[in-house]
Amino acid sequence: MSFEGKVVLITGAGNGLGKSHALMFARLGARVVVNDYGTTAKGEGADKSPADAVVDEIKSLGGEAVANADSVEDGARLVETAMDAFGRIDIVVNNAGFLRDTSFHKMSESDWFDIINVHLNGAFMVNRAAWPLLREQNFGRIVNTASAAGIYGNFGQVNYSSAKLALHGMTQALAIEGQKRNILVNTVAPAAASRLTDTVISREQTAALRPEYVSPLVGYLCSEESSQSGGLFEAGAGWFGKLRWERSRGAALKGEITPDDIAKNIDAISDFSDATHPRNIAEAFAPFGEAMGAAVAAR
């Protein structure tokens, strides 16, 4: 697989997953914009040296790269860096982020908004700046980075979980809007060791959860060979999987419905033994249409 002629913008690429992605794309021929604001794992301070170091490493391998140390909240400046340096942008990987873990009853407004502003709003700002350029050239690939915490929830991460699942909502809507312009948008929820996980996993686990085991999936989803869009993928330790929504068959109740009626039917409402898997909003609304039709016919 080759990315010759393609320009890739990767946020949070000074360390961990972002660095792994940047090096992979460079080895496969892409020109890379290495963005990293250079904060600590808690989102404090700023340091351009991580981005510069990755650029130097790419150049030592014979690749082309440029550093950007702007915050993702200034997304247009990141895209401007790509345009100034290489004259185009083809691929965006939204990877920047940090943790501000605390139990919900102790969470401050800054703990909430700082996480939302970088993980969610930052991805919006970068994607919005790149979107018109991708549409104009009828080609684009975007990968938003989510987390198992967003899919399943995790103690002490209400802020992080909220931002990460919201990113997949962005992915699904952008995938629909980008379909006619050959812009594919996907979400990857990685299990990978980084400075954010250093305090919670062992050295043996760190070795198994190398970021390099996630980057190949990102590479494929950003390739011309891929036709995947709107997907949610998990990856880690060499294992890859795709998730989908599952819904119970539910129960259609008639007449004046009370909370007691819900109580009587809650087992049927919650029964997944014959589950459905709606793939789009039309399929999701099908049961409501059927219930409406039955209600009209009963009048």
mmCIF file of C-alpha atoms in Angstrom:
data_model
loop_
_atom_site.group_PDB
_atom_site.id
_atom_site.type_symbol
_atom_site.label_atom_id
_atom_site.label_comp_id
_atom_site.label_asym_id
_atom_site.label_seq_id
_atom_site.Cartn_x
_atom_site.Cartn_y
_atom_site.Cartn_z
ATOM 1 C CA MET A 1 0.000 0.000 0.000
ATOM 2 C CA SER A 2 1.340 3.409 -0.932
ATOM 3 C CA PHE A 3 0.472 6.962 0.067
ATOM 4 C CA GLU A 4 2.720 8.596 -2.485
ATOM 5 C CA GLY A 5 1.401 12.043 -3.349
ATOM 6 C CA LYS A 6 -0.854 12.172 -0.295
ATOM 7 C CA VAL A 7 -0.591 14.684 2.554
ATOM 8 C CA VAL A 8 -1.546 13.505 6.034
ATOM 9 C CA LEU A 9 -2.297 15.716 9.031
ATOM 10 C CA ILE A 10 -2.022 13.935 12.364
ATOM 11 C CA THR A 11 -2.862 15.703 15.603
ATOM 12 C CA GLY A 12 -1.138 14.753 18.826
ATOM 13 C CA ALA A 13 1.642 13.150 16.808
ATOM 14 C CA GLY A 14 4.560 13.959 19.093
ATOM 15 C CA ASN A 15 4.231 10.768 21.140
ATOM 16 C CA GLY A 16 2.507 7.414 21.359
ATOM 17 C CA LEU A 17 -0.179 6.586 18.834
ATOM 18 C CA GLY A 18 0.155 9.800 16.854
ATOM 19 C CA LYS A 19 3.889 9.329 16.462
ATOM 20 C CA SER A 20 3.382 5.730 15.369
ATOM 21 C CA HIS A 21 0.833 6.852 12.771
ATOM 22 C CA ALA A 22 3.142 9.588 11.495
ATOM 23 C CA LEU A 23 6.095 7.248 11.047
ATOM 24 C CA MET A 24 3.938 4.632 9.311
ATOM 25 C CA PHE A 25 2.482 7.097 6.822
ATOM 26 C CA ALA A 26 5.927 8.535 6.133
ATOM 27 C CA ARG A 27 7.365 5.078 5.450
ATOM 28 C CA LEU A 28 4.507 4.497 3.011
ATOM 29 C CA GLY A 29 5.344 7.636 1.055
ATOM 30 C CA ALA A 30 3.026 10.280 2.511
ATOM 31 C CA ARG A 31 4.061 13.796 3.356
ATOM 32 C CA VAL A 32 3.173 14.374 6.987
ATOM 33 C CA VAL A 33 2.087 17.337 9.087
ATOM 34 C CA VAL A 34 3.099 16.446 12.626
ATOM 35 C CA ASN A 35 0.928 18.418 15.018
ATOM 36 C CA ASP A 36 1.543 18.438 18.739
ATOM 37 C CA TYR A 37 0.852 21.244 21.202
ATOM 38 C CA GLY A 38 3.251 19.603 23.617
ATOM 39 C CA THR A 39 1.179 19.518 26.783
ATOM 40 C CA THR A 40 1.630 17.160 29.688
ATOM 41 C CA ALA A 41 -0.576 14.096 30.053
ATOM 42 C CA LYS A 42 -2.986 16.336 32.000
ATOM 43 C CA GLY A 43 -3.092 19.012 29.324
ATOM 44 C CA GLU A 44 -0.754 21.491 30.970
ATOM 45 C CA GLY A 45 1.977 23.637 29.368
ATOM 46 C CA ALA A 46 3.180 23.693 25.778
ATOM 47 C CA ASP A 47 6.328 22.388 24.089
ATOM 48 C CA LYS A 48 7.153 22.260 20.363
ATOM 49 C CA SER A 49 10.023 19.805 20.769
ATOM 50 C CA PRO A 50 7.953 16.568 20.515
ATOM 51 C CA ALA A 51 6.627 17.564 17.084
ATOM 52 C CA ASP A 52 10.082 18.685 15.951
ATOM 53 C CA ALA A 53 11.628 15.402 17.098
ATOM 54 C CA VAL A 54 9.162 13.325 15.068
ATOM 55 C CA VAL A 55 9.759 15.494 12.000
ATOM 56 C CA ASP A 56 13.510 14.997 12.398
ATOM 57 C CA GLU A 57 13.001 11.236 12.643
ATOM 58 C CA ILE A 58 10.877 11.182 9.486
ATOM 59 C CA LYS A 59 13.446 13.217 7.594
ATOM 60 C CA SER A 60 16.211 10.885 8.771
ATOM 61 C CA LEU A 61 14.248 8.075 7.110
ATOM 62 C CA GLY A 62 14.142 10.030 3.871
ATOM 63 C CA GLY A 63 10.570 11.242 4.278
ATOM 64 C CA GLU A 64 8.951 14.652 4.113
ATOM 65 C CA ALA A 65 7.337 16.246 7.141
ATOM 66 C CA VAL A 66 6.650 19.561 8.791
ATOM 67 C CA ALA A 67 5.904 20.357 12.428
ATOM 68 C CA ASN A 68 2.958 22.299 13.797
ATOM 69 C CA ALA A 69 2.590 23.210 17.458
ATOM 70 C CA ASP A 70 -0.783 24.967 17.396
ATOM 71 C CA SER A 71 -3.679 23.813 19.553
ATOM 72 C CA VAL A 72 -6.278 21.747 17.733
ATOM 73 C CA GLU A 73 -8.766 24.371 18.893
ATOM 74 C CA ASP A 74 -7.132 26.523 16.196
ATOM 75 C CA GLY A 75 -7.830 23.873 13.562
ATOM 76 C CA ALA A 76 -7.543 26.212 10.584
ATOM 77 C CA ARG A 77 -3.915 26.912 11.444
ATOM 78 C CA LEU A 78 -3.095 23.215 11.266
ATOM 79 C CA VAL A 79 -4.658 22.926 7.824
ATOM 80 C CA GLU A 80 -2.878 26.119 6.735
ATOM 81 C CA THR A 81 0.423 24.468 7.675
ATOM 82 C CA ALA A 82 -0.371 21.582 5.329
ATOM 83 C CA MET A 83 -1.354 23.914 2.501
ATOM 84 C CA ASP A 84 1.667 26.201 2.964
ATOM 85 C CA ALA A 85 4.124 23.314 3.110
ATOM 86 C CA PHE A 86 2.639 20.864 0.590
ATOM 87 C CA GLY A 87 -0.200 22.622 -1.248
ATOM 88 C CA ARG A 88 -2.872 20.082 -0.362
ATOM 89 C CA ILE A 89 -4.370 17.900 2.337
ATOM 90 C CA ASP A 90 -5.817 14.417 1.839
ATOM 91 C CA ILE A 91 -6.023 12.701 5.210
ATOM 92 C CA VAL A 92 -6.810 13.868 8.736
ATOM 93 C CA VAL A 93 -6.208 11.726 11.805
ATOM 94 C CA ASN A 94 -7.638 13.333 14.941
ATOM 95 C CA ASN A 95 -5.588 11.869 17.740
ATOM 96 C CA ALA A 96 -4.751 14.770 20.083
ATOM 97 C CA GLY A 97 -5.883 14.572 23.674
ATOM 98 C CA PHE A 98 -5.086 14.234 27.333
ATOM 99 C CA LEU A 99 -6.732 12.950 30.499
ATOM 100 C CA ARG A 100 -8.208 14.797 33.450
ATOM 101 C CA ASP A 101 -9.584 11.851 35.421
ATOM 102 C CA THR A 102 -11.647 12.389 38.542
ATOM 103 C CA SER A 103 -14.900 11.064 39.941
ATOM 104 C CA PHE A 104 -17.941 12.996 38.775
ATOM 105 C CA HIS A 105 -18.788 14.530 42.155
ATOM 106 C CA LYS A 106 -15.283 16.040 42.244
ATOM 107 C CA MET A 107 -15.132 17.104 38.590
ATOM 108 C CA SER A 108 -14.668 20.833 38.045
ATOM 109 C CA GLU A 109 -16.000 22.791 35.105
ATOM 110 C CA SER A 110 -12.464 23.113 33.750
ATOM 111 C CA ASP A 111 -11.978 19.335 34.026
ATOM 112 C CA TRP A 112 -15.053 18.977 31.814
ATOM 113 C CA PHE A 113 -14.580 21.782 29.313
ATOM 114 C CA ASP A 114 -10.825 21.343 28.823
ATOM 115 C CA ILE A 115 -11.367 17.729 27.784
ATOM 116 C CA ILE A 116 -14.363 18.522 25.563
ATOM 117 C CA ASN A 117 -12.573 21.459 23.938
ATOM 118 C CA VAL A 118 -9.565 19.395 22.859
ATOM 119 C CA HIS A 119 -11.003 15.955 22.092
ATOM 120 C CA LEU A 120 -14.344 16.943 20.568
ATOM 121 C CA ASN A 121 -14.249 20.625 19.647
ATOM 122 C CA GLY A 122 -10.652 20.320 18.464
ATOM 123 C CA ALA A 123 -11.596 17.531 16.063
ATOM 124 C CA PHE A 124 -14.493 19.658 14.840
ATOM 125 C CA MET A 125 -12.229 22.635 14.193
ATOM 126 C CA VAL A 126 -9.667 20.575 12.268
ATOM 127 C CA ASN A 127 -12.291 18.668 10.275
ATOM 128 C CA ARG A 128 -14.205 21.822 9.447
ATOM 129 C CA ALA A 129 -11.072 23.530 8.117
ATOM 130 C CA ALA A 130 -10.120 20.517 5.975
ATOM 131 C CA TRP A 131 -13.620 19.614 4.750
ATOM 132 C CA PRO A 132 -13.996 22.163 1.906
ATOM 133 C CA LEU A 133 -10.613 21.150 0.496
ATOM 134 C CA LEU A 134 -11.484 17.457 0.622
ATOM 135 C CA ARG A 135 -14.827 18.092 -1.061
ATOM 136 C CA GLU A 136 -13.239 20.151 -3.817
ATOM 137 C CA GLN A 137 -10.772 17.418 -4.754
ATOM 138 C CA ASN A 138 -13.344 14.602 -4.390
ATOM 139 C CA PHE A 139 -11.098 12.654 -2.073
ATOM 140 C CA GLY A 140 -10.584 12.590 1.642
ATOM 141 C CA ARG A 141 -10.069 10.297 4.573
ATOM 142 C CA ILE A 142 -10.734 11.159 8.216
ATOM 143 C CA VAL A 143 -10.126 8.998 11.264
ATOM 144 C CA ASN A 144 -11.419 10.161 14.632
ATOM 145 C CA THR A 145 -9.847 8.542 17.682
ATOM 146 C CA ALA A 146 -12.308 7.323 20.303
ATOM 147 C CA SER A 147 -11.790 5.060 23.302
ATOM 148 C CA ALA A 148 -13.242 2.056 25.057
ATOM 149 C CA ALA A 149 -14.193 4.525 27.780
ATOM 150 C CA GLY A 150 -16.489 6.230 25.297
ATOM 151 C CA ILE A 151 -18.052 2.982 24.140
ATOM 152 C CA TYR A 152 -18.452 1.265 27.496
ATOM 153 C CA GLY A 153 -17.927 3.981 30.125
ATOM 154 C CA ASN A 154 -15.248 4.054 32.799
ATOM 155 C CA PHE A 155 -15.053 5.255 36.386
ATOM 156 C CA GLY A 156 -13.558 8.705 36.755
ATOM 157 C CA GLN A 157 -13.849 9.513 33.060
ATOM 158 C CA VAL A 158 -17.261 11.116 32.553
ATOM 159 C CA ASN A 159 -15.588 13.979 30.670
ATOM 160 C CA TYR A 160 -13.359 11.773 28.521
ATOM 161 C CA SER A 161 -16.068 9.156 27.866
ATOM 162 C CA SER A 162 -18.538 11.822 26.773
ATOM 163 C CA ALA A 163 -16.090 13.401 24.326
ATOM 164 C CA LYS A 164 -14.982 10.088 22.870
ATOM 165 C CA LEU A 165 -18.453 8.722 22.149
ATOM 166 C CA ALA A 166 -19.501 12.108 20.743
ATOM 167 C CA LEU A 167 -16.653 11.788 18.252
ATOM 168 C CA HIS A 168 -18.285 8.704 16.797
ATOM 169 C CA GLY A 169 -21.523 10.632 16.390
ATOM 170 C CA MET A 170 -19.511 13.136 14.358
ATOM 171 C CA THR A 171 -18.035 10.290 12.331
ATOM 172 C CA GLN A 172 -21.414 8.798 11.418
ATOM 173 C CA ALA A 173 -22.912 12.089 10.244
ATOM 174 C CA LEU A 174 -19.783 13.153 8.327
ATOM 175 C CA ALA A 175 -19.651 9.755 6.627
ATOM 176 C CA ILE A 176 -23.135 10.377 5.216
ATOM 177 C CA GLU A 177 -22.286 13.905 4.072
ATOM 178 C CA GLY A 178 -18.980 12.852 2.539
ATOM 179 C CA GLN A 179 -20.241 9.819 0.628
ATOM 180 C CA LYS A 180 -20.839 11.566 -2.708
ATOM 181 C CA ARG A 181 -17.433 13.275 -2.585
ATOM 182 C CA ASN A 182 -15.383 10.138 -1.857
ATOM 183 C CA ILE A 183 -14.685 11.293 1.699
ATOM 184 C CA LEU A 184 -14.608 8.320 4.047
ATOM 185 C CA VAL A 185 -14.813 8.910 7.792
ATOM 186 C CA ASN A 186 -14.266 6.288 10.491
ATOM 187 C CA THR A 187 -13.659 5.977 14.216
ATOM 188 C CA VAL A 188 -10.915 3.914 15.831
ATOM 189 C CA ALA A 189 -10.962 3.069 19.523
ATOM 190 C CA PRO A 190 -7.403 1.937 20.286
ATOM 191 C CA ALA A 191 -6.034 -0.102 23.148
ATOM 192 C CA ALA A 192 -2.452 1.102 23.127
ATOM 193 C CA ALA A 193 0.209 1.991 25.636
ATOM 194 C CA SER A 194 1.098 5.661 25.919
ATOM 195 C CA ARG A 195 2.078 8.214 28.504
ATOM 196 C CA LEU A 196 -1.624 8.319 29.391
ATOM 197 C CA THR A 197 -1.546 4.650 30.430
ATOM 198 C CA ASP A 198 1.869 4.559 32.100
ATOM 199 C CA THR A 199 0.387 4.753 35.591
ATOM 200 C CA VAL A 200 -2.258 2.051 35.135
ATOM 201 C CA ILE A 201 -0.664 -0.840 33.201
ATOM 202 C CA SER A 202 2.444 -2.963 33.729
ATOM 203 C CA ARG A 203 5.578 -3.069 31.581
ATOM 204 C CA GLU A 204 4.523 -6.466 30.214
ATOM 205 C CA GLN A 205 1.167 -5.025 29.141
ATOM 206 C CA THR A 206 2.911 -2.002 27.660
ATOM 207 C CA ALA A 207 4.984 -4.277 25.423
ATOM 208 C CA ALA A 208 1.854 -6.078 24.188
ATOM 209 C CA LEU A 209 -0.079 -2.865 23.596
ATOM 210 C CA ARG A 210 2.404 -1.155 21.324
ATOM 211 C CA PRO A 211 0.910 1.718 19.279
ATOM 212 C CA GLU A 212 2.384 0.064 16.173
ATOM 213 C CA TYR A 213 -0.325 -2.604 16.518
ATOM 214 C CA VAL A 214 -3.018 0.048 15.936
ATOM 215 C CA SER A 215 -1.506 2.133 13.147
ATOM 216 C CA PRO A 216 -2.030 -0.452 10.343
ATOM 217 C CA LEU A 217 -5.809 -0.200 10.795
ATOM 218 C CA VAL A 218 -5.610 3.597 10.595
ATOM 219 C CA GLY A 219 -3.481 3.254 7.479
ATOM 220 C CA TYR A 220 -5.961 0.949 5.771
ATOM 221 C CA LEU A 221 -8.962 3.139 6.603
ATOM 222 C CA CYS A 222 -7.133 6.117 5.079
ATOM 223 C CA SER A 223 -6.157 4.303 1.900
ATOM 224 C CA GLU A 224 -7.683 4.427 -1.561
ATOM 225 C CA GLU A 225 -8.340 0.690 -1.221
ATOM 226 C CA SER A 226 -10.754 1.183 1.672
ATOM 227 C CA SER A 227 -14.499 1.495 1.176
ATOM 228 C CA GLN A 228 -15.290 1.584 4.890
ATOM 229 C CA SER A 229 -17.097 4.670 6.156
ATOM 230 C CA GLY A 230 -19.042 5.462 9.294
ATOM 231 C CA GLY A 231 -17.473 2.486 11.056
ATOM 232 C CA LEU A 232 -16.389 2.068 14.660
ATOM 233 C CA PHE A 233 -13.343 -0.171 15.064
ATOM 234 C CA GLU A 234 -11.402 -1.411 18.074
ATOM 235 C CA ALA A 235 -7.741 -2.365 17.851
ATOM 236 C CA GLY A 236 -5.015 -3.458 20.217
ATOM 237 C CA ALA A 237 -2.277 -6.053 20.716
ATOM 238 C CA GLY A 238 -2.749 -7.267 17.141
ATOM 239 C CA TRP A 239 -6.514 -7.822 17.505
ATOM 240 C CA PHE A 240 -8.971 -5.864 15.338
ATOM 241 C CA GLY A 241 -12.754 -5.751 15.446
ATOM 242 C CA LYS A 242 -15.686 -3.712 14.214
ATOM 243 C CA LEU A 243 -18.641 -2.732 16.385
ATOM 244 C CA ARG A 244 -22.274 -2.181 15.439
ATOM 245 C CA TRP A 245 -25.429 -1.119 17.209
ATOM 246 C CA GLU A 246 -27.743 -3.828 18.482
ATOM 247 C CA ARG A 247 -31.389 -3.312 19.412
ATOM 248 C CA SER A 248 -34.002 -5.556 20.929
ATOM 249 C CA ARG A 249 -37.129 -6.376 18.962
ATOM 250 C CA GLY A 250 -38.982 -4.348 21.554
ATOM 251 C CA ALA A 251 -42.694 -4.304 22.203
ATOM 252 C CA ALA A 252 -45.404 -2.254 20.520
ATOM 253 C CA LEU A 253 -48.009 -1.155 23.079
ATOM 254 C CA LYS A 254 -51.402 0.268 22.183
ATOM 255 C CA GLY A 255 -53.882 2.724 23.592
ATOM 256 C CA GLU A 256 -53.174 4.982 26.545
ATOM 257 C CA ILE A 257 -49.786 3.796 27.799
ATOM 258 C CA THR A 258 -48.813 4.217 31.454
ATOM 259 C CA PRO A 259 -45.591 3.569 33.388
ATOM 260 C CA ASP A 260 -47.299 0.425 34.718
ATOM 261 C CA ASP A 261 -47.616 -0.835 31.128
ATOM 262 C CA ILE A 262 -43.877 -0.335 30.659
ATOM 263 C CA ALA A 263 -43.226 -2.271 33.879
ATOM 264 C CA LYS A 264 -45.365 -5.171 32.655
ATOM 265 C CA ASN A 265 -43.506 -5.307 29.329
ATOM 266 C CA ILE A 266 -39.971 -4.389 30.379
ATOM 267 C CA ASP A 267 -38.702 -7.941 29.859
ATOM 268 C CA ALA A 268 -39.904 -7.953 26.247
ATOM 269 C CA ILE A 269 -38.624 -4.424 25.707
ATOM 270 C CA SER A 270 -35.180 -5.500 26.959
ATOM 271 C CA ASP A 271 -35.023 -8.934 25.293
ATOM 272 C CA PHE A 272 -32.034 -9.216 22.935
ATOM 273 C CA SER A 273 -32.560 -12.868 22.024
ATOM 274 C CA ASP A 274 -33.794 -11.897 18.546
ATOM 275 C CA ALA A 275 -31.909 -8.630 18.205
ATOM 276 C CA THR A 276 -31.832 -6.328 15.202
ATOM 277 C CA HIS A 277 -28.919 -4.317 13.869
ATOM 278 C CA PRO A 278 -30.118 -1.050 12.276
ATOM 279 C CA ARG A 279 -27.491 0.271 9.882
ATOM 280 C CA ASN A 280 -28.887 3.722 9.246
ATOM 281 C CA ILE A 281 -31.535 6.161 10.415
ATOM 282 C CA ALA A 282 -34.135 4.784 7.999
ATOM 283 C CA GLU A 283 -33.782 1.278 9.410
ATOM 284 C CA ALA A 284 -33.764 2.675 12.928
ATOM 285 C CA PHE A 285 -37.120 4.377 12.371
ATOM 286 C CA ALA A 286 -38.795 1.320 10.809
ATOM 287 C CA PRO A 287 -40.420 0.057 14.057
ATOM 288 C CA PHE A 288 -41.902 3.492 14.709
ATOM 289 C CA GLY A 289 -43.411 3.493 11.232
ATOM 290 C CA GLU A 290 -44.898 0.057 11.799
ATOM 291 C CA ALA A 291 -46.360 1.138 15.132
ATOM 292 C CA MET A 292 -47.815 4.268 13.559
ATOM 293 C CA GLY A 293 -49.373 2.218 10.756
ATOM 294 C CA ALA A 294 -50.937 -0.188 13.239
ATOM 295 C CA ALA A 295 -52.312 2.698 15.278
ATOM 296 C CA VAL A 296 -53.891 4.321 12.227
ATOM 297 C CA ALA A 297 -55.414 1.008 11.068
ATOM 298 C CA ALA A 298 -56.938 0.437 14.516
ATOM 299 C CA ARG A 299 -58.869 3.729 14.422
#
